[in-house]
Amino acid sequence: MGETMTPIPFGDLINWAEKEYRREGSAFGVRRFYRKSDDKMLSLFGEKLETPFGPAAGPHTQLAQNIIAGYLAGCRFFELKTVQIIDGEDLAKCIARPCIVAKDECYNCEWSTELTVEQAFAEYVKAYFALKLLSREWHLGADDGFIFNMSVGYDLEGIRSEKIDRFIEGLKDASRSDIFKECTAFALSHLGRLASWDEDSIRAISPRVSRSITLSTLHGCPPAEIERIAAYLISVKKLHTFVKCNPTLLGYEFARRTLDGMGFDALVFDDHHFKGDLQYEDAVPMFKRLQVLAAENGLSFGVKLTNTFPVMTANNELPSEEIYMSGRSLFPLTSALAYKLSKEFGGKLRISYSGGADAFNIGELYRCGIWPITLATSYLKPGGYERGLQIAGTLSMSAFEPFRGVDVDALGALSKDAAVNERYKKPAKPLPKRKIDDKVPLLDCFIAPCKGGCPIEQDIPEYVELVGKGKNREALRVIIDKNPLPFITGTICPHRCMDMCTRNYYESPIRIRKAKLTAARNAFDMIVGELQAPPKTASLRVAVVGGGPAGISAAYFLGRAGFAVTLFEKLGSLGGIVKHVIPGFRIKDHAIEQDIQLMEKMGVEVQLNSPVSSAKELLDAGYDAVLLAVGAWAPGRAPMEGEQINVIDFLKTLKSDPESISLGENVAVIGAGNAAMDAARAAKRVPGVENVSIVYRRTRKYMPADEEELEMAVEDGVTLLELLSPKAHRGNKLVCAKMALGAPDASGRRSPVETAETVQIDADTVIAAVGEGIDTSFFLRNGIELDARGRVKANPATGETNVPGVYVAGDALRGPATVVEAIADARRFADHLTGSRFKPLAMSANAKVSQETAAGKKGTLVRPGRTSCENSRCLDCSTVCENCADVCPNRANVAVRVPGKEQRQILHVERMCNECGNCEQFCPYSSKPYKEKFTLFHTGEEFDESANEGVLVLDAINRRVRVRLQGKVQDVLLDATETGICPDVEAMVFTIMDDYAYLL
C-alpha cells in the first residue's frame, strides 16, 4: 500500500488548505505565498499567464495538492503529468522503488502517472478548480492567470483510445464530468466561506481546463509516428501542441564530449538511443511541416526541450537497469539543442524549456525568448516548492512582451557559457558523505547536519549567527566551549561540517571555518583578557604527554574543570606537527601561539624539552592518570627502489633550517593526501625548484586530499600525474609503471591495475608522503597492546589502554588524525575523568533565530560571493530542518506543532506517499523518513501492510485509535485515564486528532 497514492476528495483538499492556512499561515507545507503585485500578463494559447514557469510533467503535477503547492509558490504554468493507456496498478507495479534520487544531478526510473487515467483527470480538474477559488480568495493573483498544459503518450493508437480520448476531451471541456460538477456543488454549498465569490461567479468558472498539449513519445518512436500523432492533436483535437524532444537529437559524439567535459565522464551510455531516436535531419523538416499545419488551424506549435537523458545504472543509484538523468547536468545539453534548433529556424520556433532550469539561469532563458519554462529537479531539493518564490520574483522584473522569436545570439552565448560554467560541472572528487551515522528518531529529529558531522559537535549555526551580527566575542565564547583551538581549526580544519551543510544542495556550503576564524581574530584579545585559571578543585593529578592538538586540548579541558595538569613536550615549543611540520603558508606560528595561550589561561603547567619514556614513572610520581597524545611522527616510505626523503623530515627541516634544503630543479611527490599537497606546494617555494609533480596511482577523482588542497596545489603550479605507480628512483629519473583503473574496492574507489608500460619522470628529488604513523616502540616499551595495524588497543569511549590509568588520544589512538578528531578524543578523555560531560553553554539570545526567520530562508539560492554575512545564508537547520517535508513532491511528510515541543514534528501521511524515496536523500540521518517517521494511516489495510510505527484512527468520534510502537500493536482509547503509550507519542496522537483533523 505504501506505493499507492490515494487521491483526496475536493472538499477535503479545500478544508485542508483553509484550516492549515488559518492555523499555520501555510497550505500544503508552503509557508510563503507569491502574490501577484502588478498587472503584467503574458499570453499563451489564447490564455493569460502571470508567470511563465512552473513544474514539469512529473512528480510535482501528479496530485492536486502538488499543483496547488506549486501555485502558492509562484508557478503559473503546469505541465500535467503524462497519461498513457497503461495506467494505475498495471503501471505502478512496473516501477522500481525508490524511483527518484536528486542529491546532485537527478535520476529517476518512473515516467507517466501512477494513477488511473480517470483518477488523473479528476486530480487535474480538482486542482484547476481549487486554484480558481484560492487565487481570488487569498488574493494571490487573477483566477484566470494560470495555464494547464496536458501531456500524453506514447503512440497514436493509445492516444486515440477511448480512455485517453475521454481524458483529452474532458480537459478541453470538463463541464459534463462528475468531478467538475462535484467541485461546483462544493463551492456553491460553502459560499459562506468564500468571501470573494458568489453563485454567479462560481457558475461562470470556465470548464476549459486545458487548450494545449505536450506530446511525449518513447525512445525509438519512428519520426512518421511522431508526426502522425502531432498532426492528429493539431488538426483533429485542435490543441496547441508541443512535441517533446530527446537530447539524443544532438548526436552521441556531441553528448559524450559535452558530458565528459563537464566531469560526467562516469555516466554509462552507448549510442543505441542516439541511433534509434528521432534524427536531427528528420526532425527539422517535420517541425516545419507541423508549424505550417498549426498555423492553418489557427494554433501554436513548438518543441519541448528536453526529455530526460537515459543512462545505465552504474553505482546502484536506483534499482533499475536504465535510469533517466535530469537537472544541472542536462542544462549544457538542452541549451545547446535549443540554440541549434533556434539557429536552424531563425528564432521562429517556439520552445518550451525544461532541462536544468533554476533561479540562476531562468531569467536568462526568458530574456532569450524561451518560455514557458518548467522545472522538476530543483523542486526535488531542499526548499522544495518554495524555490518558486525566488524564480517568480526574478521573472517579475523582466518585461512581459508577446513572443516575437528567440534571440539566437543571446541563446548562443548562454549555451556556450553552460559548457564551461562551474555551476554545471560535476565536482572532480566524489561527493562527500552528507549524512550522520545515527538513525532518525521517531520524534524530535531536528538537527543541524553541520553539528552532527563535526567530531566535537560544535554549535555551528549559533556561532555563525553571532559572527554575522558582529557579536564576535559571544561567538568565540560559544566556540571555545567545545573547541580550544579556534585559530588552528579556523585555518586548517578539513571542515567536514561544511561537507554536511544543507546549503550544498542549493549552491555552496556556509563558510563555517572562515566564520570561526573571523570570531577568533576579532575577539581573541578580549577573551584571553577575561579568562582566569579556575581553582584546582579536582582531586586527581593528570600528566599529558605530547604538546600537539590532542595534548593541548586535553590540558585545556581538564584545566578548565579544575584538575592539576602537567603537559610534557619533548621539543622546545608546543604545537606538535601543526607547529613544526605544516608549512607557514598554511598556518602562521602566531595563530598557533594564540591557541596555546587559551590553554595556558586554564592554569596548565607546561614542561618543555621534557621527553617522557615511561608512563609508569609518571604514575609512580603521583599522577593519577597519564594521557599519551604523541603525534604521527614516524616516517613512511614508498615501496620503491632508490633514494627518497620522507615528507615529515622534509617539512620539519624546511621550517627549522630552510637554508639547508636543496632539491634540484625537478621534484616528484609520491602520494596524494593533504600532506602530499603541503609538500608539493612547499617544494615549489624552495629556491632552484622549477617543476613539482604529484605522482599518484589513481586519478585525481580518487585522490584523498581535500578538493581545496588539490586546487591550491594546482594554482601554485604543481602538476598532477595520474595513474602512475613509482618503481625506482635512478639518478634524476623516477621510473613509474602505468596504471589502469579496475573495479571499485571496499572503499568505493576503483582499484589501480598495473600495466606493462613504464614511463620516466624527471626527478632530482623524490619526497614520499605515504604511510606516516606512530612510533610503536614507545608503546611496546610501556607494555601497551597494539592491534594488527600497529595502533593502540584502547577503549573507544575513554581511550584507556590495557595499562590502568594510561590513555591515548589523537594520532596515538587513531593513526594520523585530523585536528578536530584530536580535540574530540581529548574531550572524551576529559569527560571520562570528570565523570560527566561539561554542561551545555547557556546560549546568548543573539545566537538564536526564530522559526519564522529560519523558514524564510528556505528555497532561496544565493550566488557565491554575493554576501559576506554567512548567517544570512545559513539555513538554521537546528531551528527548522524539515528537509523531508520540503522535498516530498506529494506533501506526504507534514510538519505539525505539538504542544510542549519547541520544534515542529514530522508526521508521515501514508496515503499520499508512493515511496519515491526522495526524502531519504536529504534527511540528515542515515534513514528513510518515509519508513521511519511516525506515520498516519488511513485504512486498516495500510496499517497491516506497513511496518512503520504510527497510528490508525479506528473511531474518530469515540477517539479510539490503533498504535504501533516498537513492533507492538495496541488499541487505545484516548480519553481513558491511562492510554498506555509513551507521553511524547500520546501528545503527537492527541495533536493529530485535535489540531490536524483535516489530515484524517
PDB file of N, CA, C and O in Angstrom, residues 735-795:
ATOM      1  N   VAL A 735      61.194   6.178 -12.285  1.00  0.00           N
ATOM      2  CA  VAL A 735      60.577   5.196 -13.174  1.00  0.00           C
ATOM      3  C   VAL A 735      59.242   4.770 -12.573  1.00  0.00           C
ATOM      4  O   VAL A 735      59.170   4.367 -11.403  1.00  0.00           O
ATOM      5  N   CYS A 736      58.183   4.855 -13.391  1.00  0.00           N
ATOM      6  CA  CYS A 736      56.840   4.533 -12.907  1.00  0.00           C
ATOM      7  C   CYS A 736      56.154   3.549 -13.854  1.00  0.00           C
ATOM      8  O   CYS A 736      56.336   3.611 -15.080  1.00  0.00           O
ATOM      9  N   ALA A 737      55.378   2.675 -13.274  1.00  0.00           N
ATOM     10  CA  ALA A 737      54.531   1.799 -14.075  1.00  0.00           C
ATOM     11  C   ALA A 737      53.223   2.520 -14.357  1.00  0.00           C
ATOM     12  O   ALA A 737      52.653   3.178 -13.482  1.00  0.00           O
ATOM     13  N   LYS A 738      52.757   2.403 -15.599  1.00  0.00           N
ATOM     14  CA  LYS A 738      51.451   2.966 -15.932  1.00  0.00           C
ATOM     15  C   LYS A 738      50.361   2.085 -15.339  1.00  0.00           C
ATOM     16  O   LYS A 738      50.462   0.870 -15.339  1.00  0.00           O
ATOM     17  N   MET A 739      49.325   2.722 -14.854  1.00  0.00           N
ATOM     18  CA  MET A 739      48.229   2.002 -14.219  1.00  0.00           C
ATOM     19  C   MET A 739      46.933   2.208 -15.006  1.00  0.00           C
ATOM     20  O   MET A 739      46.792   3.169 -15.768  1.00  0.00           O
ATOM     21  N   ALA A 740      45.993   1.316 -14.802  1.00  0.00           N
ATOM     22  CA  ALA A 740      44.641   1.461 -15.326  1.00  0.00           C
ATOM     23  C   ALA A 740      43.678   1.226 -14.166  1.00  0.00           C
ATOM     24  O   ALA A 740      43.998   0.511 -13.215  1.00  0.00           O
ATOM     25  N   LEU A 741      42.504   1.848 -14.247  1.00  0.00           N
ATOM     26  CA  LEU A 741      41.533   1.695 -13.168  1.00  0.00           C
ATOM     27  C   LEU A 741      40.674   0.461 -13.406  1.00  0.00           C
ATOM     28  O   LEU A 741      40.086   0.285 -14.475  1.00  0.00           O
ATOM     29  N   GLY A 742      40.623  -0.381 -12.382  1.00  0.00           N
ATOM     30  CA  GLY A 742      39.795  -1.567 -12.449  1.00  0.00           C
ATOM     31  C   GLY A 742      38.492  -1.371 -11.692  1.00  0.00           C
ATOM     32  O   GLY A 742      37.958  -0.266 -11.612  1.00  0.00           O
ATOM     33  N   ALA A 743      37.970  -2.440 -11.118  1.00  0.00           N
ATOM     34  CA  ALA A 743      36.700  -2.387 -10.387  1.00  0.00           C
ATOM     35  C   ALA A 743      36.881  -1.664  -9.054  1.00  0.00           C
ATOM     36  O   ALA A 743      37.986  -1.615  -8.501  1.00  0.00           O
ATOM     37  N   PRO A 744      35.799  -1.108  -8.505  1.00  0.00           N
ATOM     38  CA  PRO A 744      35.896  -0.441  -7.199  1.00  0.00           C
ATOM     39  C   PRO A 744      36.296  -1.418  -6.101  1.00  0.00           C
ATOM     40  O   PRO A 744      35.899  -2.580  -6.111  1.00  0.00           O
ATOM     41  N   ASP A 745      37.091  -0.923  -5.140  1.00  0.00           N
ATOM     42  CA  ASP A 745      37.466  -1.749  -3.994  1.00  0.00           C
ATOM     43  C   ASP A 745      36.516  -1.466  -2.833  1.00  0.00           C
ATOM     44  O   ASP A 745      35.476  -0.832  -3.006  1.00  0.00           O
ATOM     45  N   ALA A 746      36.862  -1.937  -1.640  1.00  0.00           N
ATOM     46  CA  ALA A 746      35.979  -1.796  -0.478  1.00  0.00           C
ATOM     47  C   ALA A 746      35.726  -0.332  -0.126  1.00  0.00           C
ATOM     48  O   ALA A 746      34.698  -0.002   0.473  1.00  0.00           O
ATOM     49  N   SER A 747      36.661   0.558  -0.468  1.00  0.00           N
ATOM     50  CA  SER A 747      36.490   1.978  -0.166  1.00  0.00           C
ATOM     51  C   SER A 747      35.596   2.686  -1.171  1.00  0.00           C
ATOM     52  O   SER A 747      35.260   3.849  -0.991  1.00  0.00           O
ATOM     53  N   GLY A 748      35.233   1.976  -2.244  1.00  0.00           N
ATOM     54  CA  GLY A 748      34.436   2.582  -3.293  1.00  0.00           C
ATOM     55  C   GLY A 748      35.275   3.196  -4.396  1.00  0.00           C
ATOM     56  O   GLY A 748      34.753   3.625  -5.426  1.00  0.00           O
ATOM     57  N   ARG A 749      36.593   3.244  -4.181  1.00  0.00           N
ATOM     58  CA  ARG A 749      37.481   3.773  -5.217  1.00  0.00           C
ATOM     59  C   ARG A 749      37.870   2.661  -6.183  1.00  0.00           C
ATOM     60  O   ARG A 749      38.050   1.507  -5.783  1.00  0.00           O
ATOM     61  N   ARG A 750      37.994   2.992  -7.439  1.00  0.00           N
ATOM     62  CA  ARG A 750      38.375   1.986  -8.422  1.00  0.00           C
ATOM     63  C   ARG A 750      39.830   1.578  -8.209  1.00  0.00           C
ATOM     64  O   ARG A 750      40.728   2.416  -8.096  1.00  0.00           O
ATOM     65  N   SER A 751      40.053   0.289  -8.155  1.00  0.00           N
ATOM     66  CA  SER A 751      41.385  -0.251  -7.858  1.00  0.00           C
ATOM     67  C   SER A 751      42.320  -0.044  -9.041  1.00  0.00           C
ATOM     68  O   SER A 751      41.957  -0.310 -10.187  1.00  0.00           O
ATOM     69  N   PRO A 752      43.549   0.422  -8.767  1.00  0.00           N
ATOM     70  CA  PRO A 752      44.512   0.584  -9.859  1.00  0.00           C
ATOM     71  C   PRO A 752      45.123  -0.767 -10.246  1.00  0.00           C
ATOM     72  O   PRO A 752      45.475  -1.567  -9.394  1.00  0.00           O
ATOM     73  N   VAL A 753      45.212  -0.985 -11.533  1.00  0.00           N
ATOM     74  CA  VAL A 753      45.769  -2.235 -12.057  1.00  0.00           C
ATOM     75  C   VAL A 753      47.009  -1.887 -12.877  1.00  0.00           C
ATOM     76  O   VAL A 753      46.973  -1.032 -13.768  1.00  0.00           O
ATOM     77  N   GLU A 754      48.107  -2.540 -12.553  1.00  0.00           N
ATOM     78  CA  GLU A 754      49.363  -2.231 -13.223  1.00  0.00           C
ATOM     79  C   GLU A 754      49.366  -2.770 -14.653  1.00  0.00           C
ATOM     80  O   GLU A 754      48.927  -3.896 -14.908  1.00  0.00           O
ATOM     81  N   THR A 755      49.877  -1.958 -15.589  1.00  0.00           N
ATOM     82  CA  THR A 755      50.044  -2.390 -16.975  1.00  0.00           C
ATOM     83  C   THR A 755      51.513  -2.714 -17.224  1.00  0.00           C
ATOM     84  O   THR A 755      52.363  -2.560 -16.345  1.00  0.00           O
ATOM     85  N   ALA A 756      51.814  -3.121 -18.424  1.00  0.00           N
ATOM     86  CA  ALA A 756      53.198  -3.482 -18.769  1.00  0.00           C
ATOM     87  C   ALA A 756      54.032  -2.268 -19.139  1.00  0.00           C
ATOM     88  O   ALA A 756      55.264  -2.362 -19.249  1.00  0.00           O
ATOM     89  N   GLU A 757      53.396  -1.111 -19.324  1.00  0.00           N
ATOM     90  CA  GLU A 757      54.113   0.085 -19.756  1.00  0.00           C
ATOM     91  C   GLU A 757      54.769   0.793 -18.577  1.00  0.00           C
ATOM     92  O   GLU A 757      54.252   0.780 -17.456  1.00  0.00           O
ATOM     93  N   THR A 758      55.896   1.437 -18.855  1.00  0.00           N
ATOM     94  CA  THR A 758      56.560   2.281 -17.861  1.00  0.00           C
ATOM     95  C   THR A 758      56.862   3.644 -18.474  1.00  0.00           C
ATOM     96  O   THR A 758      56.934   3.789 -19.696  1.00  0.00           O
ATOM     97  N   VAL A 759      56.986   4.635 -17.600  1.00  0.00           N
ATOM     98  CA  VAL A 759      57.385   5.976 -18.042  1.00  0.00           C
ATOM     99  C   VAL A 759      58.445   6.490 -17.083  1.00  0.00           C
ATOM    100  O   VAL A 759      58.557   6.013 -15.941  1.00  0.00           O
ATOM    101  N   GLN A 760      59.236   7.468 -17.560  1.00  0.00           N
ATOM    102  CA  GLN A 760      60.257   8.084 -16.723  1.00  0.00           C
ATOM    103  C   GLN A 760      59.930   9.556 -16.531  1.00  0.00           C
ATOM    104  O   GLN A 760      59.594  10.264 -17.484  1.00  0.00           O
ATOM    105  N   ILE A 761      60.027   9.994 -15.275  1.00  0.00           N
ATOM    106  CA  ILE A 761      59.732  11.380 -14.918  1.00  0.00           C
ATOM    107  C   ILE A 761      61.009  12.029 -14.425  1.00  0.00           C
ATOM    108  O   ILE A 761      61.776  11.428 -13.655  1.00  0.00           O
ATOM    109  N   ASP A 762      61.244  13.260 -14.851  1.00  0.00           N
ATOM    110  CA  ASP A 762      62.396  13.996 -14.331  1.00  0.00           C
ATOM    111  C   ASP A 762      62.201  14.239 -12.840  1.00  0.00           C
ATOM    112  O   ASP A 762      61.181  14.805 -12.419  1.00  0.00           O
ATOM    113  N   ALA A 763      63.145  13.803 -12.043  1.00  0.00           N
ATOM    114  CA  ALA A 763      63.013  13.942 -10.584  1.00  0.00           C
ATOM    115  C   ALA A 763      64.386  13.936  -9.946  1.00  0.00           C
ATOM    116  O   ALA A 763      65.007  12.887  -9.764  1.00  0.00           O
ATOM    117  N   ASP A 764      64.860  15.131  -9.604  1.00  0.00           N
ATOM    118  CA  ASP A 764      66.123  15.208  -8.859  1.00  0.00           C
ATOM    119  C   ASP A 764      65.909  14.748  -7.422  1.00  0.00           C
ATOM    120  O   ASP A 764      66.823  14.190  -6.806  1.00  0.00           O
ATOM    121  N   THR A 765      64.706  15.014  -6.907  1.00  0.00           N
ATOM    122  CA  THR A 765      64.369  14.623  -5.532  1.00  0.00           C
ATOM    123  C   THR A 765      62.995  13.967  -5.529  1.00  0.00           C
ATOM    124  O   THR A 765      62.075  14.442  -6.215  1.00  0.00           O
ATOM    125  N   VAL A 766      62.876  12.901  -4.746  1.00  0.00           N
ATOM    126  CA  VAL A 766      61.587  12.243  -4.558  1.00  0.00           C
ATOM    127  C   VAL A 766      61.205  12.372  -3.086  1.00  0.00           C
ATOM    128  O   VAL A 766      61.989  12.008  -2.196  1.00  0.00           O
ATOM    129  N   ILE A 767      60.025  12.921  -2.838  1.00  0.00           N
ATOM    130  CA  ILE A 767      59.509  13.069  -1.480  1.00  0.00           C
ATOM    131  C   ILE A 767      58.359  12.087  -1.301  1.00  0.00           C
ATOM    132  O   ILE A 767      57.396  12.094  -2.068  1.00  0.00           O
ATOM    133  N   ALA A 768      58.462  11.238  -0.311  1.00  0.00           N
ATOM    134  CA  ALA A 768      57.423  10.237  -0.048  1.00  0.00           C
ATOM    135  C   ALA A 768      56.454  10.759   0.999  1.00  0.00           C
ATOM    136  O   ALA A 768      56.839  10.996   2.143  1.00  0.00           O
ATOM    137  N   ALA A 769      55.210  10.951   0.598  1.00  0.00           N
ATOM    138  CA  ALA A 769      54.159  11.405   1.523  1.00  0.00           C
ATOM    139  C   ALA A 769      53.148  10.275   1.669  1.00  0.00           C
ATOM    140  O   ALA A 769      51.985  10.383   1.288  1.00  0.00           O
ATOM    141  N   VAL A 770      53.631   9.164   2.217  1.00  0.00           N
ATOM    142  CA  VAL A 770      52.787   7.968   2.342  1.00  0.00           C
ATOM    143  C   VAL A 770      53.007   7.325   3.708  1.00  0.00           C
ATOM    144  O   VAL A 770      54.126   7.252   4.201  1.00  0.00           O
ATOM    145  N   GLY A 771      51.943   6.895   4.322  1.00  0.00           N
ATOM    146  CA  GLY A 771      52.018   5.997   5.471  1.00  0.00           C
ATOM    147  C   GLY A 771      52.687   6.506   6.724  1.00  0.00           C
ATOM    148  O   GLY A 771      53.304   5.724   7.448  1.00  0.00           O
ATOM    149  N   GLU A 772      52.586   7.836   7.019  1.00  0.00           N
ATOM    150  CA  GLU A 772      53.143   8.297   8.283  1.00  0.00           C
ATOM    151  C   GLU A 772      52.397   7.623   9.447  1.00  0.00           C
ATOM    152  O   GLU A 772      51.203   7.359   9.350  1.00  0.00           O
ATOM    153  N   GLY A 773      53.085   7.373  10.512  1.00  0.00           N
ATOM    154  CA  GLY A 773      52.449   6.653  11.605  1.00  0.00           C
ATOM    155  C   GLY A 773      53.053   6.993  12.949  1.00  0.00           C
ATOM    156  O   GLY A 773      53.753   7.988  13.119  1.00  0.00           O
ATOM    157  N   ILE A 774      52.764   6.133  13.924  1.00  0.00           N
ATOM    158  CA  ILE A 774      53.199   6.332  15.303  1.00  0.00           C
ATOM    159  C   ILE A 774      54.444   5.471  15.557  1.00  0.00           C
ATOM    160  O   ILE A 774      54.581   4.378  15.020  1.00  0.00           O
ATOM    161  N   ASP A 775      55.313   5.961  16.396  1.00  0.00           N
ATOM    162  CA  ASP A 775      56.477   5.172  16.824  1.00  0.00           C
ATOM    163  C   ASP A 775      55.979   4.107  17.799  1.00  0.00           C
ATOM    164  O   ASP A 775      55.788   4.364  18.994  1.00  0.00           O
ATOM    165  N   THR A 776      55.740   2.916  17.286  1.00  0.00           N
ATOM    166  CA  THR A 776      55.154   1.855  18.117  1.00  0.00           C
ATOM    167  C   THR A 776      56.099   1.370  19.211  1.00  0.00           C
ATOM    168  O   THR A 776      55.650   0.799  20.205  1.00  0.00           O
ATOM    169  N   SER A 777      57.398   1.587  19.018  1.00  0.00           N
ATOM    170  CA  SER A 777      58.339   1.108  20.030  1.00  0.00           C
ATOM    171  C   SER A 777      58.076   1.767  21.382  1.00  0.00           C
ATOM    172  O   SER A 777      58.279   1.155  22.441  1.00  0.00           O
ATOM    173  N   PHE A 778      57.624   3.011  21.368  1.00  0.00           N
ATOM    174  CA  PHE A 778      57.311   3.719  22.609  1.00  0.00           C
ATOM    175  C   PHE A 778      56.215   2.978  23.383  1.00  0.00           C
ATOM    176  O   PHE A 778      56.312   2.771  24.592  1.00  0.00           O
ATOM    177  N   PHE A 779      55.181   2.564  22.676  1.00  0.00           N
ATOM    178  CA  PHE A 779      54.072   1.873  23.338  1.00  0.00           C
ATOM    179  C   PHE A 779      54.483   0.481  23.802  1.00  0.00           C
ATOM    180  O   PHE A 779      54.112   0.046  24.898  1.00  0.00           O
ATOM    181  N   LEU A 780      55.243  -0.190  22.983  1.00  0.00           N
ATOM    182  CA  LEU A 780      55.678  -1.536  23.362  1.00  0.00           C
ATOM    183  C   LEU A 780      56.548  -1.488  24.615  1.00  0.00           C
ATOM    184  O   LEU A 780      56.446  -2.360  25.490  1.00  0.00           O
ATOM    185  N   ARG A 781      57.407  -0.473  24.722  1.00  0.00           N
ATOM    186  CA  ARG A 781      58.245  -0.338  25.915  1.00  0.00           C
ATOM    187  C   ARG A 781      57.413  -0.118  27.164  1.00  0.00           C
ATOM    188  O   ARG A 781      57.816  -0.464  28.269  1.00  0.00           O
ATOM    189  N   ASN A 782      56.227   0.462  26.963  1.00  0.00           N
ATOM    190  CA  ASN A 782      55.358   0.753  28.099  1.00  0.00           C
ATOM    191  C   ASN A 782      54.318  -0.341  28.335  1.00  0.00           C
ATOM    192  O   ASN A 782      53.399  -0.157  29.137  1.00  0.00           O
ATOM    193  N   GLY A 783      54.463  -1.461  27.633  1.00  0.00           N
ATOM    194  CA  GLY A 783      53.555  -2.589  27.847  1.00  0.00           C
ATOM    195  C   GLY A 783      52.157  -2.365  27.317  1.00  0.00           C
ATOM    196  O   GLY A 783      51.196  -3.016  27.758  1.00  0.00           O
ATOM    197  N   ILE A 784      52.023  -1.469  26.362  1.00  0.00           N
ATOM    198  CA  ILE A 784      50.708  -1.144  25.809  1.00  0.00           C
ATOM    199  C   ILE A 784      50.449  -2.011  24.583  1.00  0.00           C
ATOM    200  O   ILE A 784      51.281  -2.078  23.667  1.00  0.00           O
ATOM    201  N   GLU A 785      49.324  -2.658  24.549  1.00  0.00           N
ATOM    202  CA  GLU A 785      48.999  -3.582  23.461  1.00  0.00           C
ATOM    203  C   GLU A 785      48.633  -2.827  22.190  1.00  0.00           C
ATOM    204  O   GLU A 785      47.974  -1.786  22.221  1.00  0.00           O
ATOM    205  N   LEU A 786      49.050  -3.405  21.057  1.00  0.00           N
ATOM    206  CA  LEU A 786      48.754  -2.841  19.737  1.00  0.00           C
ATOM    207  C   LEU A 786      47.912  -3.832  18.944  1.00  0.00           C
ATOM    208  O   LEU A 786      47.949  -5.038  19.186  1.00  0.00           O
ATOM    209  N   ASP A 787      47.170  -3.319  17.973  1.00  0.00           N
ATOM    210  CA  ASP A 787      46.411  -4.215  17.109  1.00  0.00           C
ATOM    211  C   ASP A 787      47.251  -4.584  15.889  1.00  0.00           C
ATOM    212  O   ASP A 787      48.433  -4.216  15.792  1.00  0.00           O
ATOM    213  N   ALA A 788      46.659  -5.299  14.957  1.00  0.00           N
ATOM    214  CA  ALA A 788      47.399  -5.801  13.802  1.00  0.00           C
ATOM    215  C   ALA A 788      47.918  -4.675  12.919  1.00  0.00           C
ATOM    216  O   ALA A 788      48.889  -4.856  12.179  1.00  0.00           O
ATOM    217  N   ARG A 789      47.279  -3.499  12.977  1.00  0.00           N
ATOM    218  CA  ARG A 789      47.727  -2.369  12.172  1.00  0.00           C
ATOM    219  C   ARG A 789      48.779  -1.526  12.888  1.00  0.00           C
ATOM    220  O   ARG A 789      49.200  -0.496  12.359  1.00  0.00           O
ATOM    221  N   GLY A 790      49.174  -1.941  14.090  1.00  0.00           N
ATOM    222  CA  GLY A 790      50.161  -1.178  14.838  1.00  0.00           C
ATOM    223  C   GLY A 790      49.576  -0.019  15.601  1.00  0.00           C
ATOM    224  O   GLY A 790      50.306   0.860  16.059  1.00  0.00           O
ATOM    225  N   ARG A 791      48.234  -0.014  15.785  1.00  0.00           N
ATOM    226  CA  ARG A 791      47.591   1.044  16.551  1.00  0.00           C
ATOM    227  C   ARG A 791      47.263   0.534  17.953  1.00  0.00           C
ATOM    228  O   ARG A 791      47.066  -0.661  18.164  1.00  0.00           O
ATOM    229  N   VAL A 792      47.178   1.461  18.853  1.00  0.00           N
ATOM    230  CA  VAL A 792      46.950   1.103  20.247  1.00  0.00           C
ATOM    231  C   VAL A 792      45.551   0.520  20.419  1.00  0.00           C
ATOM    232  O   VAL A 792      44.562   1.062  19.907  1.00  0.00           O
ATOM    233  N   LYS A 793      45.484  -0.589  21.162  1.00  0.00           N
ATOM    234  CA  LYS A 793      44.189  -1.124  21.556  1.00  0.00           C
ATOM    235  C   LYS A 793      43.685  -0.294  22.738  1.00  0.00           C
ATOM    236  O   LYS A 793      44.351  -0.218  23.766  1.00  0.00           O
ATOM    237  N   ALA A 794      42.538   0.325  22.570  1.00  0.00           N
ATOM    238  CA  ALA A 794      42.040   1.202  23.631  1.00  0.00           C
ATOM    239  C   ALA A 794      40.525   1.175  23.647  1.00  0.00           C
ATOM    240  O   ALA A 794      39.869   0.888  22.638  1.00  0.00           O
ATOM    241  N   ASN A 795      39.970   1.489  24.802  1.00  0.00           N
ATOM    242  CA  ASN A 795      38.526   1.624  24.935  1.00  0.00           C
ATOM    243  C   ASN A 795      38.072   2.812  24.090  1.00  0.00           C
ATOM    244  O   ASN A 795      38.496   3.945  24.339  1.00  0.00           O
TER     245      ASN A 795
END
